[in-house]
Amino acid sequence: MEIMQGKTSIYHRILNEICQEEGIKLDWLSSDWLAVMQLDGQRRQVLGYGKFDLNSAAASMAADDKYVTFELLSQSNVPVVEYAILYEFTNHYPYVEGRNTMEYVTKFFEQHNQHIVVKPNIGQCGTGISQVTNMGQIPTSLEEAFHQGMAVALCPFYDIEHEYRVVMLDGEARLVYQKNRHGDWRFNLSKGATVSQVNDETFLYKLIALAQAATEAMGLRFCSVDIIKITDNQLLVIEVNSGVAIIHYLEQFPGDYAKVKAIYRDAIHAMFVK
């Protein structure tokens, strides 16, 4: 068994420890962005911070796409935040179907009480996201969102009370926590949001049931489901993440190191089941 030493992040430390303890050969490639694991003639990969070799490529790509996620969950009657897709104005392929004009954006803006959110259709960590309350903000918001990719997701503004994350592995909820915003209207932990526990068992059951329904509809084995609670107490899935990053949580709850490590250990075990 061989293992590369010297990784400094908590995430790298956890994977290093697990592989050391389980006799798994581990190599870090691509500037430590790719973990290649080998055990008993099997070779598996973990990409970035949490994309394990468990989900199919199609399911993982679907989860990364906000509009596709919306359509898949809607088809399965899973309560989900509404998204509309906007393509670049220079995109004139037939599949665009008119969703590439300022008129299309204006109509969506007017239909949703002149208060919308503009996001990269494929993006993370709250980057390129803007809240829009007047038409003059739209050009800059679109420019920032399109900088992240070739399509933009338009979303009505929801009056969110709280946001929650449920980490799912093979149909089981392994970790549930609440995200609390601080100094920013978004709930991204990378933007300063904090974490707290969910103690109400009845409410916890509702979160887990919704996350299980979303995971099944998306065809994912290992993922995290972000759920919002809006002012009428309705719960909606806002995002499904095919990459499971629990490190920001762990930074705020270091006492849960063993719990987080156990989640990643079980995910690695699942990768090597023949």
mmCIF file with all atom_site columns, N, CA, C and O in Angstrom, residues 2 7 29 61 67 74 77 113 125 133-134 146 158 175 188 191 195 243 257:
data_model
loop_
_atom_site.group_PDB
_atom_site.id
_atom_site.type_symbol
_atom_site.label_atom_id
_atom_site.label_alt_id
_atom_site.label_comp_id
_atom_site.label_asym_id
_atom_site.label_entity_id
_atom_site.label_seq_id
_atom_site.pdbx_PDB_ins_code
_atom_site.Cartn_x
_atom_site.Cartn_y
_atom_site.Cartn_z
_atom_site.occupancy
_atom_site.B_iso_or_equiv
_atom_site.pdbx_formal_charge
_atom_site.auth_seq_id
_atom_site.auth_comp_id
_atom_site.auth_asym_id
_atom_site.auth_atom_id
_atom_site.pdbx_PDB_model_num
ATOM 1  N N  . GLU A 1 2   ? 0.519   2.189  -0.845  1.00 0.00 ? 2   GLU A N  1
ATOM 2  C CA . GLU A 1 2   ? 1.260   3.437  -0.926  1.00 0.00 ? 2   GLU A CA 1
ATOM 3  C C  . GLU A 1 2   ? 0.289   4.594  -0.737  1.00 0.00 ? 2   GLU A C  1
ATOM 4  O O  . GLU A 1 2   ? -0.859  4.532  -1.140  1.00 0.00 ? 2   GLU A O  1
ATOM 5  N N  . LYS A 1 7   ? -0.658  16.345 2.406   1.00 0.00 ? 7   LYS A N  1
ATOM 6  C CA . LYS A 1 7   ? -1.871  17.089 2.116   1.00 0.00 ? 7   LYS A CA 1
ATOM 7  C C  . LYS A 1 7   ? -2.295  17.866 3.364   1.00 0.00 ? 7   LYS A C  1
ATOM 8  O O  . LYS A 1 7   ? -2.309  17.336 4.461   1.00 0.00 ? 7   LYS A O  1
ATOM 9  N N  . LEU A 1 29  ? -3.607  13.312 -8.165  1.00 0.00 ? 29  LEU A N  1
ATOM 10 C CA . LEU A 1 29  ? -3.210  13.810 -9.483  1.00 0.00 ? 29  LEU A CA 1
ATOM 11 C C  . LEU A 1 29  ? -3.848  15.178 -9.726  1.00 0.00 ? 29  LEU A C  1
ATOM 12 O O  . LEU A 1 29  ? -4.686  15.629 -8.956  1.00 0.00 ? 29  LEU A O  1
ATOM 13 N N  . MET A 1 61  ? -24.213 14.902 -13.990 1.00 0.00 ? 61  MET A N  1
ATOM 14 C CA . MET A 1 61  ? -24.351 16.084 -14.832 1.00 0.00 ? 61  MET A CA 1
ATOM 15 C C  . MET A 1 61  ? -25.741 16.712 -14.685 1.00 0.00 ? 61  MET A C  1
ATOM 16 O O  . MET A 1 61  ? -25.884 17.933 -14.706 1.00 0.00 ? 61  MET A O  1
ATOM 17 N N  . TYR A 1 67  ? -31.557 23.812 -14.191 1.00 0.00 ? 67  TYR A N  1
ATOM 18 C CA . TYR A 1 67  ? -32.813 23.692 -14.928 1.00 0.00 ? 67  TYR A CA 1
ATOM 19 C C  . TYR A 1 67  ? -33.192 22.231 -15.139 1.00 0.00 ? 67  TYR A C  1
ATOM 20 O O  . TYR A 1 67  ? -34.362 21.863 -14.999 1.00 0.00 ? 67  TYR A O  1
ATOM 21 N N  . SER A 1 74  ? -39.730 18.150 -10.941 1.00 0.00 ? 74  SER A N  1
ATOM 22 C CA . SER A 1 74  ? -41.118 18.498 -11.255 1.00 0.00 ? 74  SER A CA 1
ATOM 23 C C  . SER A 1 74  ? -41.847 17.310 -11.861 1.00 0.00 ? 74  SER A C  1
ATOM 24 O O  . SER A 1 74  ? -43.010 17.029 -11.516 1.00 0.00 ? 74  SER A O  1
ATOM 25 N N  . ASN A 1 77  ? -43.010 15.064 -9.261  1.00 0.00 ? 77  ASN A N  1
ATOM 26 C CA . ASN A 1 77  ? -43.856 15.709 -8.248  1.00 0.00 ? 77  ASN A CA 1
ATOM 27 C C  . ASN A 1 77  ? -43.135 15.946 -6.925  1.00 0.00 ? 77  ASN A C  1
ATOM 28 O O  . ASN A 1 77  ? -43.735 15.878 -5.842  1.00 0.00 ? 77  ASN A O  1
ATOM 29 N N  . ASN A 1 113 ? -43.267 39.426 -10.194 1.00 0.00 ? 113 ASN A N  1
ATOM 30 C CA . ASN A 1 113 ? -43.339 40.591 -9.304  1.00 0.00 ? 113 ASN A CA 1
ATOM 31 C C  . ASN A 1 113 ? -42.083 41.446 -9.315  1.00 0.00 ? 113 ASN A C  1
ATOM 32 O O  . ASN A 1 113 ? -41.743 42.081 -8.307  1.00 0.00 ? 113 ASN A O  1
ATOM 33 N N  . CYS A 1 125 ? -21.023 27.545 -4.981  1.00 0.00 ? 125 CYS A N  1
ATOM 34 C CA . CYS A 1 125 ? -20.468 28.472 -3.984  1.00 0.00 ? 125 CYS A CA 1
ATOM 35 C C  . CYS A 1 125 ? -21.048 29.874 -4.078  1.00 0.00 ? 125 CYS A C  1
ATOM 36 O O  . CYS A 1 125 ? -20.435 30.833 -3.597  1.00 0.00 ? 125 CYS A O  1
ATOM 37 N N  . THR A 1 133 ? -34.088 43.570 -8.819  1.00 0.00 ? 133 THR A N  1
ATOM 38 C CA . THR A 1 133 ? -35.356 44.217 -8.475  1.00 0.00 ? 133 THR A CA 1
ATOM 39 C C  . THR A 1 133 ? -35.715 45.343 -9.435  1.00 0.00 ? 133 THR A C  1
ATOM 40 O O  . THR A 1 133 ? -36.749 45.977 -9.285  1.00 0.00 ? 133 THR A O  1
ATOM 41 N N  . ASN A 1 134 ? -34.848 45.619 -10.415 1.00 0.00 ? 134 ASN A N  1
ATOM 42 C CA . ASN A 1 134 ? -35.213 46.573 -11.469 1.00 0.00 ? 134 ASN A CA 1
ATOM 43 C C  . ASN A 1 134 ? -34.492 46.200 -12.745 1.00 0.00 ? 134 ASN A C  1
ATOM 44 O O  . ASN A 1 134 ? -33.409 45.577 -12.724 1.00 0.00 ? 134 ASN A O  1
ATOM 45 N N  . PHE A 1 146 ? -23.314 34.685 -17.035 1.00 0.00 ? 146 PHE A N  1
ATOM 46 C CA . PHE A 1 146 ? -22.812 34.056 -18.258 1.00 0.00 ? 146 PHE A CA 1
ATOM 47 C C  . PHE A 1 146 ? -21.302 33.863 -18.215 1.00 0.00 ? 146 PHE A C  1
ATOM 48 O O  . PHE A 1 146 ? -20.757 33.027 -18.944 1.00 0.00 ? 146 PHE A O  1
ATOM 49 N N  . TYR A 1 158 ? -37.568 33.991 -3.614  1.00 0.00 ? 158 TYR A N  1
ATOM 50 C CA . TYR A 1 158 ? -38.335 33.353 -2.546  1.00 0.00 ? 158 TYR A CA 1
ATOM 51 C C  . TYR A 1 158 ? -37.943 33.981 -1.209  1.00 0.00 ? 158 TYR A C  1
ATOM 52 O O  . TYR A 1 158 ? -36.755 34.190 -0.940  1.00 0.00 ? 158 TYR A O  1
ATOM 53 N N  . LEU A 1 175 ? -26.371 12.974 7.278   1.00 0.00 ? 175 LEU A N  1
ATOM 54 C CA . LEU A 1 175 ? -26.095 14.217 7.992   1.00 0.00 ? 175 LEU A CA 1
ATOM 55 C C  . LEU A 1 175 ? -27.146 15.247 7.573   1.00 0.00 ? 175 LEU A C  1
ATOM 56 O O  . LEU A 1 175 ? -27.440 15.379 6.380   1.00 0.00 ? 175 LEU A O  1
ATOM 57 N N  . ASN A 1 188 ? -24.784 30.357 1.413   1.00 0.00 ? 188 ASN A N  1
ATOM 58 C CA . ASN A 1 188 ? -23.578 29.590 1.130   1.00 0.00 ? 188 ASN A CA 1
ATOM 59 C C  . ASN A 1 188 ? -22.609 29.655 2.304   1.00 0.00 ? 188 ASN A C  1
ATOM 60 O O  . ASN A 1 188 ? -22.261 30.743 2.775   1.00 0.00 ? 188 ASN A O  1
ATOM 61 N N  . LYS A 1 191 ? -19.720 31.782 1.838   1.00 0.00 ? 191 LYS A N  1
ATOM 62 C CA . LYS A 1 191 ? -19.956 33.228 1.892   1.00 0.00 ? 191 LYS A CA 1
ATOM 63 C C  . LYS A 1 191 ? -20.183 33.720 3.323   1.00 0.00 ? 191 LYS A C  1
ATOM 64 O O  . LYS A 1 191 ? -20.625 34.850 3.528   1.00 0.00 ? 191 LYS A O  1
ATOM 65 N N  . VAL A 1 195 ? -23.601 27.181 10.578  1.00 0.00 ? 195 VAL A N  1
ATOM 66 C CA . VAL A 1 195 ? -24.303 25.904 10.656  1.00 0.00 ? 195 VAL A CA 1
ATOM 67 C C  . VAL A 1 195 ? -24.896 25.724 12.047  1.00 0.00 ? 195 VAL A C  1
ATOM 68 O O  . VAL A 1 195 ? -24.285 26.108 13.046  1.00 0.00 ? 195 VAL A O  1
ATOM 69 N N  . GLY A 1 243 ? -21.577 16.489 -5.872  1.00 0.00 ? 243 GLY A N  1
ATOM 70 C CA . GLY A 1 243 ? -20.334 16.490 -5.115  1.00 0.00 ? 243 GLY A CA 1
ATOM 71 C C  . GLY A 1 243 ? -20.650 16.776 -3.658  1.00 0.00 ? 243 GLY A C  1
ATOM 72 O O  . GLY A 1 243 ? -21.326 17.760 -3.337  1.00 0.00 ? 243 GLY A O  1
ATOM 73 N N  . TYR A 1 257 ? -15.800 15.230 13.601  1.00 0.00 ? 257 TYR A N  1
ATOM 74 C CA . TYR A 1 257 ? -14.788 14.707 12.663  1.00 0.00 ? 257 TYR A CA 1
ATOM 75 C C  . TYR A 1 257 ? -15.019 13.227 12.369  1.00 0.00 ? 257 TYR A C  1
ATOM 76 O O  . TYR A 1 257 ? -15.023 12.804 11.206  1.00 0.00 ? 257 TYR A O  1
#
